[in-house]
C-alpha positions as YAML, in Angstrom:
chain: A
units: angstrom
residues:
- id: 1
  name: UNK
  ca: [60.53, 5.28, 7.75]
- id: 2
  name: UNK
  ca: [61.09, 8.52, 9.63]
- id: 3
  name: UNK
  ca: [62.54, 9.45, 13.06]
- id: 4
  name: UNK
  ca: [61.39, 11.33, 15.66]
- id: 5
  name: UNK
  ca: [63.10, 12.49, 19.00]
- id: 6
  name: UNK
  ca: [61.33, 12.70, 22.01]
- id: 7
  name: UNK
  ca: [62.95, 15.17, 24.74]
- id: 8
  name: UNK
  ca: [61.67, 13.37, 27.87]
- id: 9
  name: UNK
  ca: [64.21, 14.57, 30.41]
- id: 10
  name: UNK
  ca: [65.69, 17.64, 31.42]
- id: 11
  name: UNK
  ca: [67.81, 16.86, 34.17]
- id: 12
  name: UNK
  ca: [70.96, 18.04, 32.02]
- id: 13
  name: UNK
  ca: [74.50, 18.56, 33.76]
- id: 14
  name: UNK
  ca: [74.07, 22.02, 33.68]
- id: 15
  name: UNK
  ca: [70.80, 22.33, 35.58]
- id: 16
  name: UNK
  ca: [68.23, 24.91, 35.25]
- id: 17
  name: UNK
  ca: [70.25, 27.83, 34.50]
- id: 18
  name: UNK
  ca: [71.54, 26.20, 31.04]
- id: 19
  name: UNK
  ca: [68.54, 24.41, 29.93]
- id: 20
  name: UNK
  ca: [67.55, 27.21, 27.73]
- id: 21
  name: UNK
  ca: [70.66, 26.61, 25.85]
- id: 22
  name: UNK
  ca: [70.94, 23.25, 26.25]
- id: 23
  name: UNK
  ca: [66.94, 22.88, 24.53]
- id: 24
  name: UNK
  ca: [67.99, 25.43, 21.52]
- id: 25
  name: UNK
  ca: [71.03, 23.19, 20.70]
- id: 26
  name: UNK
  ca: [68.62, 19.80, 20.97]
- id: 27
  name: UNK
  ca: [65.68, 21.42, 18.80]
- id: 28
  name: UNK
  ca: [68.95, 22.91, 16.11]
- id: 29
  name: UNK
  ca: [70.06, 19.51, 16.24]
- id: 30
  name: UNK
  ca: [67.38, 17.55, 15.75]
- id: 31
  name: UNK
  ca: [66.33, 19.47, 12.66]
- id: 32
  name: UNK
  ca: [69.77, 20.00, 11.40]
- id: 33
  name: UNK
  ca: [69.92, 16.04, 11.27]
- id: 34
  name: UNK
  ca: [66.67, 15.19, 9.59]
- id: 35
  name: UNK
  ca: [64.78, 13.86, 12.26]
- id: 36
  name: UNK
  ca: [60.66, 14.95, 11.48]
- id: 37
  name: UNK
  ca: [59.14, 15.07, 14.87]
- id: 38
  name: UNK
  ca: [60.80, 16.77, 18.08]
- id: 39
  name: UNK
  ca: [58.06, 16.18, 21.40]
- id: 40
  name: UNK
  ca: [57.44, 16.99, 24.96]
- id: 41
  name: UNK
  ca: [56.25, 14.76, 27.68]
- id: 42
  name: UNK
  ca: [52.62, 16.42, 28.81]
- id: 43
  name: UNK
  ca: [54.02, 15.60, 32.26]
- id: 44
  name: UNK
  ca: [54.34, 18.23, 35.58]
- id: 45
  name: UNK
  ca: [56.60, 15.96, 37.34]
- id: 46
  name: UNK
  ca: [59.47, 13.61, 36.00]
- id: 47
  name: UNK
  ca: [57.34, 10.05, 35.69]
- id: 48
  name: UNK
  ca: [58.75, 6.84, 37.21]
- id: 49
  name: UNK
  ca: [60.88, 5.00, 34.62]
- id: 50
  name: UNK
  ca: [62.87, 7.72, 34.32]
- id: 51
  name: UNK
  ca: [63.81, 9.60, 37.37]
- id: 52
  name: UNK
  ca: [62.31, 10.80, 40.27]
- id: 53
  name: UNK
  ca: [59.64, 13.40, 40.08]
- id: 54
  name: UNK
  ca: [61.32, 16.23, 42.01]
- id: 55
  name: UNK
  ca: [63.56, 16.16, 39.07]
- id: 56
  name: UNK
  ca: [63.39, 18.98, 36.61]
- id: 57
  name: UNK
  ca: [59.98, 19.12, 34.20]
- id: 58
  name: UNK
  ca: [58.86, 21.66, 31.90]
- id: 59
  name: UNK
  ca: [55.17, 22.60, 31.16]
- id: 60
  name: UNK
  ca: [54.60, 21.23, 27.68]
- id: 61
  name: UNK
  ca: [52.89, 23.99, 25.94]
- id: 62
  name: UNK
  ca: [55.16, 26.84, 26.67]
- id: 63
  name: UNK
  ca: [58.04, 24.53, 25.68]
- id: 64
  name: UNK
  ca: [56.10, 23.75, 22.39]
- id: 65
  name: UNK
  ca: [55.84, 27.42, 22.10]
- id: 66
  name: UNK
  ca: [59.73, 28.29, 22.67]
- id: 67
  name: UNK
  ca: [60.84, 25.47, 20.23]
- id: 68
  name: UNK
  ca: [58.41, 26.83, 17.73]
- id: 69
  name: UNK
  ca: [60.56, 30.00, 17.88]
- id: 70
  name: UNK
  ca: [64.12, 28.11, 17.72]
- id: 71
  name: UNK
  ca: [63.41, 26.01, 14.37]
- id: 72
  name: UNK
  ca: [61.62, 25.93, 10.89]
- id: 73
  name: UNK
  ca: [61.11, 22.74, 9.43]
- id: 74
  name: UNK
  ca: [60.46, 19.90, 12.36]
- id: 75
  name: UNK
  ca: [57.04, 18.93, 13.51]
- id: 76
  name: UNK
  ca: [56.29, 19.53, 17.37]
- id: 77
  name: UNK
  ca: [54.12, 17.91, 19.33]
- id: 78
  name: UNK
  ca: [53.30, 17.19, 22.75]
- id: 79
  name: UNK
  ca: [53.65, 13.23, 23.05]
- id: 80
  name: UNK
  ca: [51.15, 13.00, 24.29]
- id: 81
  name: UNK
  ca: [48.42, 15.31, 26.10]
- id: 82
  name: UNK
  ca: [46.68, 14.41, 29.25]
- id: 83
  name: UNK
  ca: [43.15, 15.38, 27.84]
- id: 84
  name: UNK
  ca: [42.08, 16.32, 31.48]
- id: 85
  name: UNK
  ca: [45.02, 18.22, 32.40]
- id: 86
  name: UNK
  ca: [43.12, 21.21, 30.21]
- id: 87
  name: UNK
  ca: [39.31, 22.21, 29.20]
- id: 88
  name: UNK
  ca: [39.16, 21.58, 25.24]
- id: 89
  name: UNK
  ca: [38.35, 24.58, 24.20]
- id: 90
  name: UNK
  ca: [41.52, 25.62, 25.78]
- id: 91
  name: UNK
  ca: [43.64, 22.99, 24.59]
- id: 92
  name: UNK
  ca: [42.46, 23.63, 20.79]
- id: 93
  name: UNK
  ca: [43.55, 27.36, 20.65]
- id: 94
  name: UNK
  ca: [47.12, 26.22, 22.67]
- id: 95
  name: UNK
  ca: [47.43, 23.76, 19.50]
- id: 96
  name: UNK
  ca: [45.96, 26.61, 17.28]
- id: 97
  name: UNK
  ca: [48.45, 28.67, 18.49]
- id: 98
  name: UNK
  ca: [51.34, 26.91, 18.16]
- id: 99
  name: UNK
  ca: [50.36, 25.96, 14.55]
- id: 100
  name: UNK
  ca: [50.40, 29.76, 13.38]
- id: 101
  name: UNK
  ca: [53.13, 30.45, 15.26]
- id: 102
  name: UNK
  ca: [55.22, 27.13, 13.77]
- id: 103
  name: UNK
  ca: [53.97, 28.27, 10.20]
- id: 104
  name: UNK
  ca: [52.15, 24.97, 10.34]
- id: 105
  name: UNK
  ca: [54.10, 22.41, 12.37]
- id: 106
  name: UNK
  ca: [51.79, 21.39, 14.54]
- id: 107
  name: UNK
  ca: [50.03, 17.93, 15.89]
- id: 108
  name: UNK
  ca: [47.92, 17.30, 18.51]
- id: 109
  name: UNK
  ca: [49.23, 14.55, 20.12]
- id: 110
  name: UNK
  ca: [46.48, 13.73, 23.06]
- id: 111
  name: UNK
  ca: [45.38, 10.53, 25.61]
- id: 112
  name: UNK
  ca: [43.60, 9.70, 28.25]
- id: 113
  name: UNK
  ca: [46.03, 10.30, 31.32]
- id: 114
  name: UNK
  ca: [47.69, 7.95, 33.50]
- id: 115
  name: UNK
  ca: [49.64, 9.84, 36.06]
- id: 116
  name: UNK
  ca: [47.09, 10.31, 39.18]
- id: 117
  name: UNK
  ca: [49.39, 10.93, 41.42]
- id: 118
  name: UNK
  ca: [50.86, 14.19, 39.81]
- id: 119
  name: UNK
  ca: [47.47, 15.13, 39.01]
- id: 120
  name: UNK
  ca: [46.32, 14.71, 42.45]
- id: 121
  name: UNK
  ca: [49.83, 16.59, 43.50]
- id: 122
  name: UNK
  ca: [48.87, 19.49, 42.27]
- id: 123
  name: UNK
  ca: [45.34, 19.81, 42.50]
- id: 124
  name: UNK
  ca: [44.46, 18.65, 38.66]
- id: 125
  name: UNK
  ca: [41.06, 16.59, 37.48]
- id: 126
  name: UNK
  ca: [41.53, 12.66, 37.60]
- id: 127
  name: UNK
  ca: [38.38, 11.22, 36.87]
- id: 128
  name: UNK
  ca: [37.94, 7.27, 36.78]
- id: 129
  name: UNK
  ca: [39.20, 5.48, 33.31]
- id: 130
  name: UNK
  ca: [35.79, 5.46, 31.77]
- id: 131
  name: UNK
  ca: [35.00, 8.85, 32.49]
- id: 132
  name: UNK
  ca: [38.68, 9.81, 30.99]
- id: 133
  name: UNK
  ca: [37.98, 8.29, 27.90]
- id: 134
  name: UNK
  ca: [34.65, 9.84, 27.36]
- id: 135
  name: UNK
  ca: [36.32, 13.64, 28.11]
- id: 136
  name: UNK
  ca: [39.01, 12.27, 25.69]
- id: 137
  name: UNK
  ca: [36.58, 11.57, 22.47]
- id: 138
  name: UNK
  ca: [34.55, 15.03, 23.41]
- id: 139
  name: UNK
  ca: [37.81, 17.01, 23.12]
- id: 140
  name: UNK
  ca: [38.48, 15.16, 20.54]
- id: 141
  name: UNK
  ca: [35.15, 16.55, 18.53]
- id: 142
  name: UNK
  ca: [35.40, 19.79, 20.04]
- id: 143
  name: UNK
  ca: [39.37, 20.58, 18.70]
- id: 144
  name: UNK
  ca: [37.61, 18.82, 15.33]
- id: 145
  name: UNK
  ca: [34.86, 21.50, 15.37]
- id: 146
  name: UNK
  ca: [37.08, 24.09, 16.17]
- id: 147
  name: UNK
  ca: [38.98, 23.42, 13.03]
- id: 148
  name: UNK
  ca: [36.26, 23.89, 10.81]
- id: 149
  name: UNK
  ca: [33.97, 26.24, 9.78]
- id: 150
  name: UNK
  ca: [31.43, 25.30, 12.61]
- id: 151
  name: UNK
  ca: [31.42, 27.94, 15.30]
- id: 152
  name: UNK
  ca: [28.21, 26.99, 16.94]
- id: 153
  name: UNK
  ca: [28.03, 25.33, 20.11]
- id: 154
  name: UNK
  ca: [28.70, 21.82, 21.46]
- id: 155
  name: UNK
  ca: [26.99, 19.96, 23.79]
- id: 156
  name: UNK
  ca: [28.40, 17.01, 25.59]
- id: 157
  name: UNK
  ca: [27.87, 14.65, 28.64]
- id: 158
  name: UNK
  ca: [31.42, 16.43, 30.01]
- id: 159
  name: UNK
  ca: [31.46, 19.88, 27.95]
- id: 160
  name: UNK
  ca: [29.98, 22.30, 26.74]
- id: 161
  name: UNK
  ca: [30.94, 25.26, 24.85]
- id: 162
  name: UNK
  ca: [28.45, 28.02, 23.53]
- id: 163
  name: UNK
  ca: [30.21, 29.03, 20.88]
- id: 164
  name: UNK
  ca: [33.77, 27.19, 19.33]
- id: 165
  name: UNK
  ca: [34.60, 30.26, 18.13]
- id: 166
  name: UNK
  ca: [38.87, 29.94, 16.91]
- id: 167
  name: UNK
  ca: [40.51, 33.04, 15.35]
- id: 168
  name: UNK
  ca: [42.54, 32.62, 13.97]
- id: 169
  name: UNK
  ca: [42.71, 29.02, 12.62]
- id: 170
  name: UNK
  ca: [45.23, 26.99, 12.41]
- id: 171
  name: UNK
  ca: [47.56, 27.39, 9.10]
- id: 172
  name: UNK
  ca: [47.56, 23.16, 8.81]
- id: 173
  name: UNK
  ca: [44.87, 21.84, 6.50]
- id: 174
  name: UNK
  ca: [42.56, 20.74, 6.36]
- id: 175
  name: UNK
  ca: [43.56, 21.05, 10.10]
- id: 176
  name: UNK
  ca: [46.43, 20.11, 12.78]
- id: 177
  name: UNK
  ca: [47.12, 16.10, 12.37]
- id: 178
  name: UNK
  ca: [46.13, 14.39, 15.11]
- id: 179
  name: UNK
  ca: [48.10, 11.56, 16.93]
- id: 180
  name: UNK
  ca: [46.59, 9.38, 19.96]
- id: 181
  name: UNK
  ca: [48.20, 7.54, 21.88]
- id: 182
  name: UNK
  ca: [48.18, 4.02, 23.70]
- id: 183
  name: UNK
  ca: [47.23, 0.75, 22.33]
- id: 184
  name: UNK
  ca: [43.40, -0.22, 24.15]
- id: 185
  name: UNK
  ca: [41.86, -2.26, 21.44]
- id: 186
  name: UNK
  ca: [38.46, -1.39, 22.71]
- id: 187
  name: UNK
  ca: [38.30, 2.10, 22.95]
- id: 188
  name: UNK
  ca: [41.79, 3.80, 21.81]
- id: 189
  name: UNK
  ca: [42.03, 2.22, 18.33]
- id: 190
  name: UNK
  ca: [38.53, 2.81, 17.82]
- id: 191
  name: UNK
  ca: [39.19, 6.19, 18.26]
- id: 192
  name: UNK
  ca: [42.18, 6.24, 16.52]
- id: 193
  name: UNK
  ca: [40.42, 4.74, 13.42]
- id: 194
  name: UNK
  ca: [37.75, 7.53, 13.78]
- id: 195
  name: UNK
  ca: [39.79, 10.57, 14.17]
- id: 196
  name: UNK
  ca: [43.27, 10.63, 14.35]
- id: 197
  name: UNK
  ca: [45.75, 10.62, 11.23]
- id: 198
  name: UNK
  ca: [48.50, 8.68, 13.37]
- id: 199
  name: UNK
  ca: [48.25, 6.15, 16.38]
- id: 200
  name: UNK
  ca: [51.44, 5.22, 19.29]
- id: 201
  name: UNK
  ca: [51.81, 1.93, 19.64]
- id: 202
  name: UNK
  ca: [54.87, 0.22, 21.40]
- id: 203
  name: UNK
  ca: [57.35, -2.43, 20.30]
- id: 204
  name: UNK
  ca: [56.78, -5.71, 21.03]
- id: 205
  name: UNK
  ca: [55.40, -9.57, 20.69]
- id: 206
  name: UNK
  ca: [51.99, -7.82, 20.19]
- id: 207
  name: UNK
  ca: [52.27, -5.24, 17.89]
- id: 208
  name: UNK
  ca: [51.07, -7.06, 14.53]
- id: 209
  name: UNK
  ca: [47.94, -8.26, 16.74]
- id: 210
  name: UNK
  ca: [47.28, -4.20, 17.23]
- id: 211
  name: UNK
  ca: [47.88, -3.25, 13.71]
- id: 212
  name: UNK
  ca: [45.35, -6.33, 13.06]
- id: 213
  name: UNK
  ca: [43.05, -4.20, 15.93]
- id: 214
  name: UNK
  ca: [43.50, -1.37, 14.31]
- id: 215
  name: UNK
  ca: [42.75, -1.97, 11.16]
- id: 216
  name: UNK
  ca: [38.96, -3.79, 11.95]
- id: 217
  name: UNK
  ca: [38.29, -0.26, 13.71]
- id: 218
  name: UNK
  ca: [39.07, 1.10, 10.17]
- id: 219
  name: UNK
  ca: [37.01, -1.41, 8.64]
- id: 220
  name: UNK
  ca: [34.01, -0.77, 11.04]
- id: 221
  name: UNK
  ca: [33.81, 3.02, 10.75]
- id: 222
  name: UNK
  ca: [34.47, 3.32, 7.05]
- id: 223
  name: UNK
  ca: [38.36, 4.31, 7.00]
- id: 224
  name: UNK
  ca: [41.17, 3.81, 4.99]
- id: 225
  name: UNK
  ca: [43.56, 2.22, 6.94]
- id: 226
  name: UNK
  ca: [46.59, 3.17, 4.98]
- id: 227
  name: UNK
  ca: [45.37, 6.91, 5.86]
- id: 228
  name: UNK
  ca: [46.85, 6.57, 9.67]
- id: 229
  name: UNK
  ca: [50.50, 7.01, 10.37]
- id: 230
  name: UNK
  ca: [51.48, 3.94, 11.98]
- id: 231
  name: UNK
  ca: [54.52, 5.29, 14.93]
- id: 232
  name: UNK
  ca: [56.20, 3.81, 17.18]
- id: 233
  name: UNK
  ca: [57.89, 4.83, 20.80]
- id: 234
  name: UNK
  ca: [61.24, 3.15, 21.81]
- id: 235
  name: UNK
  ca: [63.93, 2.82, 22.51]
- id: 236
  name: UNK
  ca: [66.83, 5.24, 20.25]
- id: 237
  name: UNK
  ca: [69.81, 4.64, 22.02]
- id: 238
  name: UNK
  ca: [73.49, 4.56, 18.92]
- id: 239
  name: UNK
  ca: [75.26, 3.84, 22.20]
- id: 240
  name: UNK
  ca: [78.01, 6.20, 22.90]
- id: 241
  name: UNK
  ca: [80.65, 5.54, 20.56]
- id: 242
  name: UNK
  ca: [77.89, 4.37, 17.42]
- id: 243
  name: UNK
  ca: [78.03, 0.88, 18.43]
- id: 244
  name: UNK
  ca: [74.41, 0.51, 18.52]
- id: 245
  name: UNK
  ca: [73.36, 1.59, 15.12]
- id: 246
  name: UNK
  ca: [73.38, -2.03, 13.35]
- id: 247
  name: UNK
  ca: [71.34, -3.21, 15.89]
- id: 248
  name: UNK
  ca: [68.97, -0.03, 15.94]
- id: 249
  name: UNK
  ca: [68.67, -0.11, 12.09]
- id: 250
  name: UNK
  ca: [67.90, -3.95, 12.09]
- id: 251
  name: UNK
  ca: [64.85, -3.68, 14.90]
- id: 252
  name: UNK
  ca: [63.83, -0.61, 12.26]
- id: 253
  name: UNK
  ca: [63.78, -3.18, 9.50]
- id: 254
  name: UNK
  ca: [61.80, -5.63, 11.38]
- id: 255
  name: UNK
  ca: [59.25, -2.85, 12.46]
- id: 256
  name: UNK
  ca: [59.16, -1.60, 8.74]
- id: 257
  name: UNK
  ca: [57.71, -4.70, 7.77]
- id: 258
  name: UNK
  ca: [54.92, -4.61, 9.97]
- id: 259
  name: UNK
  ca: [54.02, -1.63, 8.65]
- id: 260
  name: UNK
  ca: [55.37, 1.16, 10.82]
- id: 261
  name: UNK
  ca: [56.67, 4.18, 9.23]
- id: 262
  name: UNK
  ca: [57.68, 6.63, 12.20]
- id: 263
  name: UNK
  ca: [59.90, 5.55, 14.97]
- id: 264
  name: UNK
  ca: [59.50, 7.94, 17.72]
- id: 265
  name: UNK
  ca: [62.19, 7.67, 21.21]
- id: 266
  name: UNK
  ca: [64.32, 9.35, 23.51]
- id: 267
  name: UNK
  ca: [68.14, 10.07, 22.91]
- id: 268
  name: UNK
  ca: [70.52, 8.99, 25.87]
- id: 269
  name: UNK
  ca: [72.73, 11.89, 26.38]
- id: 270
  name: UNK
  ca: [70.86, 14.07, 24.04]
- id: 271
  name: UNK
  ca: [72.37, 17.08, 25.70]
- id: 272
  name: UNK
  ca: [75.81, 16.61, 24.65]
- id: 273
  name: UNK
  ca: [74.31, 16.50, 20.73]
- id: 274
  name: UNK
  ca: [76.82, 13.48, 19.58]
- id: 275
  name: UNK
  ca: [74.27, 10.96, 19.77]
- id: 276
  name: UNK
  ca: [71.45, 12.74, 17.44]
- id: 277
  name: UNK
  ca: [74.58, 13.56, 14.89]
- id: 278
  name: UNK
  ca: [75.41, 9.45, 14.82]
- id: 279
  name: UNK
  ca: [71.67, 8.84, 14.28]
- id: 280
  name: UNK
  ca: [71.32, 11.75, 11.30]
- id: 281
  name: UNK
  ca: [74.60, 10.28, 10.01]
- id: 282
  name: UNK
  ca: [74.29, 6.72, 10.64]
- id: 283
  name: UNK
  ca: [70.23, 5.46, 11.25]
- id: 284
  name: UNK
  ca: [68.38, 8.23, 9.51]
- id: 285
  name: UNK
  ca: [69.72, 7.88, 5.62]
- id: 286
  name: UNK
  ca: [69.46, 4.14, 6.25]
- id: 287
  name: UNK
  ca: [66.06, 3.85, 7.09]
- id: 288
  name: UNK
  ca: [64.30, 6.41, 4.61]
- id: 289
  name: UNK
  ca: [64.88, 3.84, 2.42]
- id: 290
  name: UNK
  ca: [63.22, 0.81, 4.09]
...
């Protein structure tokens, strides 16, 4: 099992003027300590469960960009992209871009939105759920497309393009791995099982019954289920002083066994860097091997 760290706050003690600084030593970290994934929230404004939304929130793409600059080896990602909050087309040469620019570190990590009132805040597209997961399969297709050798156009119910021309294409073959996230059983793991190479799925009571999900999608469209990376977002909290890592590591164990093989989650404190050294130290030896 890997780890990943997911930067989902950046309401740091030193406030906007340091969080430059304070985002160089995170990303130096984080890769300095093993951890394979570092992410973004696609959020404009700070979301519920973890502070208010006037606190601070950066614009996921140029952050991707910046972090792409700061390391060498870890995988970035936006976990994950509001498909409406950008026109596909769009959204495929950000993720393009950030692959070249990465030498080949990047996923699209993409969903179907949730956050209406930040979209409504500041004037973004929030189209009813069925209508968001219809935009979400097109741009799905359309990044797909524009990873290949197919140029032409594409013609949707929500899109078109008249030519998917992408120069120049992303270094990541056969292109950037694809992650979607949330755990619908209807539509999500369907898609999932048709064209993603990892799903996000959450811990809990019901998270062998949406491996089970997932893998009759697979079955259905012809897939091999052991293809998908299998993560999952939590909790990744050492406590302060380490005290957390036997419990962490066991929970690990437990999600092993179903199957999981990344662990994605924020870092309490991730700011003051102790708490990613205890988990490259401590957590992330331990569980490469389970």
């Amino acid at each position: 099992m890997k780890l990943g760290v997911h930067v989902s706050n950046f309401t740091w003690p030193g406030g906007p003027s340091t969080i430059r600084s304070d985002l160089i030593r995170v990303a130096g970290a984080a890769e300095e300590q093993g951890f394979a994934k570092l992410s973004v929230m696609d959020h404009v404004w700070q979301i519920f469960n973890i502070g208010p939304p006037e606190n601070d929130m950066l614009e996921a793409y140029t952050t991707l960009g910046f972090l792409a600059g700061q390391t060498d080896r870890i995988e970035l990602l936006a976990w994950v992209t509001a498909v409406i909050y950008r026109e596909p087309g769009l959204l495929a040469k950000a993720v393009t871009t950030l692959d070249v620019l990465s030498g080949g570190r990047a996923w699209l990590g993409i969903g179907a939105a949730w956050n209406e009132p930040e979209a409504r805040g500041l004037g973004l597209s929030f189209p009813p759920t069925a209508e968001r997961f219809e935009r979400l399969e097109e741009a799905l297709q359309i990044c797909l497309q524009m990873w290949s050798d197919d140029d032409g156009p594409y013609a949707g119910r929500h899109y078109h393009l008249d030519r998917t021309l992408n120069s120049p294409q992303a270094l990541a073959r056969p292109h950037p791995r694809i992650l979607i996230g949330g755990g619908g059983e209807r539509k999500t793991l369907r898609l999932v099982a048709q064209y993603a190479q990892a799903c996000n799925l959450f811990p809990g009571p019901d998270l062998e019954h949406k491996l089970t999900v997932l893998r009759q999608h697979c079955d259905t469209v012809g897939r091999d289920y052991d293809d998908i990376e299998k993560t999952v977002m939590g909790p990744l909290d050492p406590g302060p002083e380490g005290e957390g890592v036997d419990a962490l590591v066991d929970s690990l164990r437990q999600l092993a066994k179903l199957g999981v093989t990344h662990y994605h989650g924020s870092v309490p404190n991730v700011a003051s860097i102790t708490p990613l050294e205890v988990l490259g130290k401590r957590v992330i030896p331990v569980v490469a091997e389970i």
